[in-house]
Short mmCIF file of C-alpha atoms in Angstrom, two decimals:
data_model
loop_
_atom_site.label_atom_id
_atom_site.label_comp_id
_atom_site.label_asym_id
_atom_site.label_seq_id
_atom_site.Cartn_x
_atom_site.Cartn_y
_atom_site.Cartn_z
CA UNK M 1 121.73 67.65 86.60
CA UNK M 2 120.81 69.30 90.13
CA UNK M 3 120.45 68.34 93.71
CA UNK M 4 117.92 70.85 94.55
CA UNK M 5 115.72 73.20 92.60
CA UNK M 6 114.67 75.96 94.36
CA UNK M 7 111.66 77.57 93.59
CA UNK M 8 112.02 81.49 94.57
CA UNK M 9 114.94 83.13 95.19
CA UNK M 10 113.57 85.27 98.01
CA UNK M 11 114.94 84.95 101.16
CA UNK M 12 114.26 81.53 102.25
CA UNK M 13 115.29 80.45 98.73
CA UNK M 14 118.20 82.33 98.49
CA UNK M 15 119.56 81.20 101.97
CA UNK M 16 118.78 78.12 101.27
CA UNK M 17 120.67 78.27 97.92
CA UNK M 18 123.71 79.85 100.08
CA UNK M 19 123.86 77.24 102.36
CA UNK M 20 123.36 74.00 100.23
CA UNK M 21 126.04 75.56 97.60
CA UNK M 22 128.56 76.02 100.61
CA UNK M 23 128.10 72.31 101.67
CA UNK M 24 128.80 71.49 97.60
CA UNK M 25 125.13 70.86 96.47
CA UNK M 26 124.36 72.07 92.92
CA UNK M 27 121.28 74.44 93.21
CA UNK M 28 118.91 75.59 90.72
CA UNK M 29 116.76 78.56 91.66
CA UNK M 30 114.07 79.68 89.46
CA UNK M 31 111.54 82.76 89.81
CA UNK M 32 108.80 84.01 87.93
CA UNK M 33 109.43 87.77 88.32
CA UNK M 34 112.58 89.09 86.25
CA UNK M 35 114.47 90.09 89.02
CA UNK M 36 115.84 88.22 92.30
CA UNK M 37 114.93 88.90 95.88
CA UNK M 38 111.04 88.38 95.92
CA UNK M 39 109.60 91.09 98.12
CA UNK M 40 112.36 92.48 99.70
CA UNK M 41 113.86 93.52 95.93
CA UNK M 42 115.18 96.95 95.95
CA UNK M 43 116.29 99.35 93.09
CA UNK M 44 117.80 102.50 92.80
CA UNK M 45 116.31 105.64 91.63
CA UNK M 46 117.55 108.77 91.50
CA UNK M 47 120.36 107.86 94.01
CA UNK M 48 117.81 106.22 96.69
CA UNK M 49 117.37 102.59 97.05
CA UNK M 50 113.51 102.05 96.92
CA UNK M 51 111.73 99.26 98.54
CA UNK M 52 109.66 98.07 95.47
CA UNK M 53 107.58 95.69 97.64
CA UNK M 54 106.96 97.81 100.14
CA UNK M 55 109.10 99.03 103.42
CA UNK M 56 111.47 96.14 104.41
CA UNK M 57 112.87 97.02 108.04
CA UNK M 58 115.15 94.32 109.59
CA UNK M 59 114.71 93.64 113.27
CA UNK M 60 115.52 90.95 115.33
CA UNK M 61 116.45 89.64 118.70
CA UNK M 62 118.29 86.30 117.42
CA UNK M 63 121.90 86.94 117.37
CA UNK M 64 122.99 84.47 115.32
CA UNK M 65 120.45 85.90 112.28
CA UNK M 66 121.92 89.40 112.84
CA UNK M 67 125.58 87.99 112.64
CA UNK M 68 124.27 85.89 109.52
CA UNK M 69 122.70 89.03 107.74
CA UNK M 70 125.64 91.28 109.04
CA UNK M 71 128.07 88.87 107.35
CA UNK M 72 126.39 89.86 103.84
CA UNK M 73 126.29 93.43 104.24
CA UNK M 74 126.73 96.27 106.60
CA UNK M 75 123.22 97.71 108.41
CA UNK M 76 122.91 101.11 109.49
CA UNK M 77 121.22 102.50 112.58
CA UNK M 78 117.94 103.12 110.83
CA UNK M 79 115.17 102.94 113.72
CA UNK M 80 111.45 102.43 112.69
CA UNK M 81 109.74 105.51 114.47
CA UNK M 82 106.43 105.73 112.54
CA UNK M 83 103.84 108.61 113.05
CA UNK M 84 100.28 108.56 112.47
CA UNK M 85 97.99 111.18 110.96
CA UNK M 86 94.13 111.04 111.56
CA UNK M 87 92.22 114.15 110.33
CA UNK M 88 95.19 116.27 109.99
CA UNK M 89 96.17 115.26 113.62
CA UNK M 90 99.43 113.83 114.17
CA UNK M 91 100.33 110.83 116.57
CA UNK M 92 103.46 108.79 117.17
CA UNK M 93 103.62 105.12 117.03
CA UNK M 94 103.71 102.52 118.67
CA UNK M 95 100.96 103.98 121.19
CA UNK M 96 103.36 105.57 123.70
CA UNK M 97 103.68 108.61 126.15
CA UNK M 98 103.86 111.07 123.38
CA UNK M 99 100.56 109.59 122.02
CA UNK M 100 98.56 109.92 124.74
CA UNK M 101 99.97 113.08 125.64
CA UNK M 102 98.74 114.19 122.11
CA UNK M 103 94.92 112.46 122.92
CA UNK M 104 94.59 113.77 126.38
CA UNK M 105 97.16 116.16 127.63
CA UNK M 106 98.20 113.90 130.26
CA UNK M 107 102.15 113.99 131.28
CA UNK M 108 102.72 110.99 133.59
CA UNK M 109 102.51 107.18 132.99
CA UNK M 110 99.73 106.94 135.76
CA UNK M 111 97.76 109.39 134.16
CA UNK M 112 97.95 107.62 130.98
CA UNK M 113 97.25 104.52 132.63
CA UNK M 114 94.06 105.83 134.72
CA UNK M 115 92.67 107.83 131.30
CA UNK M 116 92.91 104.12 129.39
CA UNK M 117 91.17 102.08 132.25
CA UNK M 118 88.58 104.17 132.64
CA UNK M 119 87.77 104.15 128.97
CA UNK M 120 88.27 100.31 128.88
CA UNK M 121 86.05 99.92 131.93
CA UNK M 122 83.49 102.19 130.17
CA UNK M 123 82.90 99.82 127.28
CA UNK M 124 84.44 96.27 128.48
CA UNK M 125 82.65 93.42 126.88
CA UNK M 126 83.67 90.10 128.75
CA UNK M 127 83.77 87.60 125.36
CA UNK M 128 84.62 89.88 122.60
CA UNK M 129 82.91 88.69 119.54
CA UNK M 130 84.83 90.70 117.18
CA UNK M 131 87.68 93.12 116.67
CA UNK M 132 86.12 96.01 117.26
CA UNK M 133 85.23 95.09 120.72
CA UNK M 134 88.56 93.40 121.42
CA UNK M 135 90.21 96.40 120.54
CA UNK M 136 88.41 98.66 122.53
CA UNK M 137 88.77 96.19 125.68
CA UNK M 138 92.89 96.52 125.16
CA UNK M 139 93.12 100.24 124.59
CA UNK M 140 89.63 102.13 124.88
CA UNK M 141 87.07 103.82 122.37
CA UNK M 142 89.69 106.90 122.01
CA UNK M 143 92.46 105.05 120.72
CA UNK M 144 90.60 102.90 118.59
CA UNK M 145 88.37 105.49 116.43
CA UNK M 146 91.46 107.52 115.98
CA UNK M 147 94.15 104.73 115.61
CA UNK M 148 92.87 101.45 114.74
CA UNK M 149 89.43 101.53 113.32
CA UNK M 150 90.05 102.94 109.43
CA UNK M 151 93.31 101.40 108.81
CA UNK M 152 92.43 97.99 109.83
CA UNK M 153 89.50 98.28 107.94
CA UNK M 154 91.41 99.40 105.00
CA UNK M 155 94.01 96.62 105.42
CA UNK M 156 91.63 93.56 106.03
CA UNK M 157 88.76 94.94 103.61
CA UNK M 158 85.99 95.03 105.91
CA UNK M 159 84.92 96.69 109.18
CA UNK M 160 86.28 95.81 112.47
CA UNK M 161 82.79 94.77 113.65
CA UNK M 162 83.34 92.09 110.92
CA UNK M 163 86.75 90.76 111.69
CA UNK M 164 87.04 88.05 114.28
CA UNK M 165 88.78 89.26 117.71
CA UNK M 166 91.83 86.99 117.74
CA UNK M 167 93.33 89.03 114.96
CA UNK M 168 94.14 91.57 117.86
CA UNK M 169 95.62 89.34 120.60
CA UNK M 170 97.24 92.61 121.89
CA UNK M 171 98.07 96.36 121.10
CA UNK M 172 101.26 97.11 122.68
CA UNK M 173 101.00 100.30 125.25
CA UNK M 174 104.38 102.03 126.11
CA UNK M 175 104.24 104.08 129.29
CA UNK M 176 107.53 105.86 128.08
CA UNK M 177 108.43 108.50 126.03
CA UNK M 178 109.86 105.91 123.16
CA UNK M 179 108.96 106.10 119.56
CA UNK M 180 110.79 102.99 118.65
CA UNK M 181 108.13 100.64 116.97
CA UNK M 182 110.32 97.48 117.09
CA UNK M 183 111.58 96.14 121.05
CA UNK M 184 114.09 93.67 119.41
CA UNK M 185 117.68 94.34 120.37
CA UNK M 186 118.78 94.55 116.71
CA UNK M 187 117.29 97.07 113.89
CA UNK M 188 118.39 98.33 110.61
CA UNK M 189 118.38 98.56 106.81
CA UNK M 190 121.31 97.25 104.51
CA UNK M 191 123.75 99.36 103.26
CA UNK M 192 123.30 99.79 99.72
CA UNK M 193 119.57 97.98 99.79
CA UNK M 194 118.31 93.89 100.00
CA UNK M 195 118.98 93.12 96.61
CA UNK M 196 123.02 93.20 96.96
CA UNK M 197 122.58 90.56 99.94
CA UNK M 198 120.36 88.28 97.31
CA UNK M 199 123.24 88.47 94.98
CA UNK M 200 125.86 87.64 97.54
CA UNK M 201 123.53 84.64 98.78
CA UNK M 202 122.76 83.19 95.17
CA UNK M 203 126.48 83.11 94.14
CA UNK M 204 127.54 79.67 92.98
CA UNK M 205 124.03 78.74 92.46
CA UNK M 206 122.18 78.87 88.47
CA UNK M 207 119.40 81.42 88.42
CA UNK M 208 116.35 81.59 86.07
CA UNK M 209 114.21 84.48 85.98
CA UNK M 210 111.05 84.76 84.33
CA UNK M 211 110.71 81.23 84.95
CA UNK M 212 107.07 79.78 86.12
CA UNK M 213 107.61 76.61 88.14
CA UNK M 214 103.90 75.76 86.94
CA UNK M 215 104.40 76.10 83.06
CA UNK M 216 107.39 73.81 83.13
CA UNK M 217 106.80 71.79 85.89
CA UNK M 218 108.01 68.04 84.82
CA UNK M 219 110.83 69.38 82.98
CA UNK M 220 112.21 71.45 85.98
CA UNK M 221 111.15 68.78 88.83
CA UNK M 222 112.54 66.03 86.40
CA UNK M 223 116.20 68.07 86.72
CA UNK M 224 116.65 67.87 90.38
CA UNK M 225 116.89 65.36 92.68
CA UNK M 226 114.71 67.57 95.79
CA UNK M 227 112.64 70.60 95.56
CA UNK M 228 112.63 73.41 97.73
CA UNK M 229 109.26 75.44 97.30
CA UNK M 230 108.56 78.85 98.35
CA UNK M 231 105.68 79.60 96.35
CA UNK M 232 101.59 79.50 97.12
CA UNK M 233 100.93 76.21 99.15
CA UNK M 234 97.56 75.55 97.60
CA UNK M 235 98.89 76.05 94.09
CA UNK M 236 101.52 73.68 94.60
CA UNK M 237 98.33 70.82 95.03
CA UNK M 238 95.94 72.70 92.08
CA UNK M 239 94.21 73.76 94.94
CA UNK M 240 92.43 70.82 95.46
CA UNK M 241 91.07 71.45 98.91
CA UNK M 242 90.09 74.97 97.99
CA UNK M 243 91.54 78.65 97.42
CA UNK M 244 93.92 79.89 100.31
CA UNK M 245 92.90 83.72 101.00
CA UNK M 246 95.10 86.56 101.11
CA UNK M 247 95.16 90.45 101.16
CA UNK M 248 97.53 92.08 99.02
CA UNK M 249 98.91 95.69 98.49
CA UNK M 250 99.25 98.21 95.14
CA UNK M 251 101.81 100.22 95.19
CA UNK M 252 101.76 104.03 93.92
CA UNK M 253 105.50 105.42 93.59
CA UNK M 254 106.62 108.80 92.33
CA UNK M 255 109.43 110.86 92.23
CA UNK M 256 109.55 114.15 93.76
CA UNK M 257 111.60 117.04 92.85
CA UNK M 258 112.36 117.83 96.31
CA UNK M 259 114.92 116.63 99.36
CA UNK M 260 112.12 116.04 102.19
CA UNK M 261 108.49 115.23 101.46
CA UNK M 262 107.04 114.30 104.76
CA UNK M 263 110.26 114.39 107.25
CA UNK M 264 109.86 110.43 108.28
CA UNK M 265 110.29 106.84 106.20
CA UNK M 266 106.80 105.90 107.61
CA UNK M 267 103.64 107.58 107.82
CA UNK M 268 100.29 106.01 108.26
CA UNK M 269 97.06 107.29 107.48
CA UNK M 270 94.21 105.79 109.97
CA UNK M 271 91.35 107.88 108.23
CA UNK M 272 89.04 105.28 106.59
CA UNK M 273 88.51 107.83 104.03
CA UNK M 274 92.18 108.50 102.66
CA UNK M 275 92.49 105.23 100.59
CA UNK M 276 96.00 104.18 101.41
CA UNK M 277 97.23 103.18 104.66
CA UNK M 278 100.82 104.69 104.37
CA UNK M 279 103.27 106.76 102.31
CA UNK M 280 106.95 105.25 102.33
CA UNK M 281 109.58 107.91 101.96
CA UNK M 282 112.29 105.51 100.99
CA UNK M 283 115.57 108.24 101.24
CA UNK M 284 114.77 108.41 105.02
CA UNK M 285 115.74 104.76 105.37
CA UNK M 286 119.36 105.51 104.44
CA UNK M 287 119.39 108.62 106.66
CA UNK M 288 122.22 111.04 106.19
CA UNK M 289 123.83 108.74 103.86
CA UNK M 290 121.00 109.57 101.25
CA UNK M 291 122.55 112.95 99.32
CA UNK M 292 120.27 113.06 96.11
CA UNK M 293 118.25 116.08 95.82
CA UNK M 294 115.28 114.33 95.03
CA UNK M 295 113.20 111.80 97.16
CA UNK M 296 110.88 108.92 96.11
CA UNK M 297 107.37 108.35 97.78
CA UNK M 298 105.16 105.07 97.62
CA UNK M 299 101.45 105.20 98.76
CA UNK M 300 100.49 101.57 99.65
CA UNK M 301 96.62 100.80 98.70
CA UNK M 302 95.96 97.90 100.62
CA UNK M 303 93.56 95.51 98.23
CA UNK M 304 92.03 91.92 97.43
CA UNK M 305 95.21 89.25 96.12
CA UNK M 306 92.99 88.37 92.83
CA UNK M 307 95.08 88.95 90.12
CA UNK M 308 97.83 90.42 92.58
CA UNK M 309 100.92 89.43 94.36
CA UNK M 310 99.48 87.54 97.68
CA UNK M 311 100.94 89.17 100.54
CA UNK M 312 99.03 88.70 103.88
CA UNK M 313 97.44 85.21 104.83
CA UNK M 314 94.20 85.97 106.16
CA UNK M 315 94.38 83.74 109.08
CA UNK M 316 90.76 82.99 109.98
CA UNK M 317 89.30 79.81 110.95
CA UNK M 318 88.54 78.84 107.46
CA UNK M 319 91.84 79.59 106.03
CA UNK M 320 93.83 77.88 109.04
CA UNK M 321 91.86 74.90 108.73
CA UNK M 322 92.55 75.12 105.01
CA UNK M 323 96.30 75.57 105.30
CA UNK M 324 96.57 73.11 107.75
CA UNK M 325 95.19 70.13 105.26
CA UNK M 326 97.42 71.35 102.40
CA UNK M 327 100.20 70.97 105.12
CA UNK M 328 99.35 67.61 106.37
CA UNK M 329 99.58 66.67 102.29
CA UNK M 330 102.93 68.36 102.38
CA UNK M 331 104.44 66.37 105.26
CA UNK M 332 103.51 62.86 103.30
CA UNK M 333 105.77 64.22 100.00
CA UNK M 334 109.21 62.46 99.57
CA UNK M 335 112.41 65.08 98.40
CA UNK M 336 109.72 68.09 98.53
CA UNK M 337 110.41 71.00 101.27
CA UNK M 338 107.81 74.08 101.89
CA UNK M 339 109.06 77.58 103.29
CA UNK M 340 108.26 81.21 103.43
CA UNK M 341 105.15 83.08 103.91
CA UNK M 342 103.71 81.29 100.98
CA UNK M 343 104.95 77.92 101.45
CA UNK M 344 103.85 77.72 104.95
CA UNK M 345 100.46 80.32 104.73
CA UNK M 346 102.49 82.17 107.56
CA UNK M 347 103.14 85.82 107.89
CA UNK M 348 106.94 85.64 108.82
CA UNK M 349 109.31 88.67 109.58
CA UNK M 350 112.08 88.72 107.63
CA UNK M 351 114.50 87.26 110.62
CA UNK M 352 112.18 84.53 110.94
CA UNK M 353 112.34 83.49 107.29
CA UNK M 354 115.96 83.13 107.58
CA UNK M 355 115.99 81.34 111.08
CA UNK M 356 113.43 78.64 109.11
CA UNK M 357 115.42 78.37 106.31
CA UNK M 358 118.93 77.90 108.15
CA UNK M 359 117.09 74.84 110.17
CA UNK M 360 115.83 73.47 106.92
CA UNK M 361 119.31 73.25 105.52
CA UNK M 362 120.71 71.65 109.05
CA UNK M 363 118.20 68.96 108.84
CA UNK M 364 119.04 68.68 105.09
#
């Protein structure tokens, strides 16, 4: 009945559905959730487009991808400039001259660099064995203690001294007064939210929501010539080699009877004793386009993925070796293609998800 069964209606699956439908292929898109869009799903609350599964800020240096997404929606000029709070002290992110001036009272790049180098030399470890040693090697003790240690421990659920060094390969240090978090050429948020983009991408495909692939696997696979699978890699193979680990997030949202709660879209809380990692205030993603007299905030609490939606692959030696076994098994299958962050066990930014989906469709 169908040329393709596409498991998952997130960005990867939706882009594939659009491209294949445009080539005359008949696609059935299923999703176990009751809405389309996967984790980029947005819904309107009090006139504000709320990022239900955490902040999604589109950024890319790939003009092909930028032109592609702009063909489905107009993007605003939002620039991600998060701030961090540590024990009631407020700092700019990423680490830049505004951060260093607040930390040490320095004013010039030379002064900031001298201070960082002094701290790095004091505690340098030639072969760092864990994330704590690696981070101090990169930026020194002060930045590590205030802006890295607590946040990272909360995010990964264990102390930095128990995390592998390779998780932090670099920590960007900018010797300019520039608070733009991303260095990509293009950046913004789609006007009207991401769900509207997904709706356009899925036009022409049959979509079934609340449909669990594993509950109806034989029936669904029998209806299509080929399968594009964007679910959990290990689940597809019945976890036969073992379970891949993830970190998850729990979201706690509330509508507040004011028009501005924190003055910024993203505020990180880097102190370990604060249980959430950040507060998102969604109206600021829309800038002056948002005219609501209320605001919606979301606190993000990192947690284990057991019983929760898996978000971040834990790319340590065990999980990397295990995912390599599953991906090798996937390569042996004919007519089944794996994509997206779950299907490849790899954290992708949105532009990379779209790029990979387009590459797959070109090859098909």
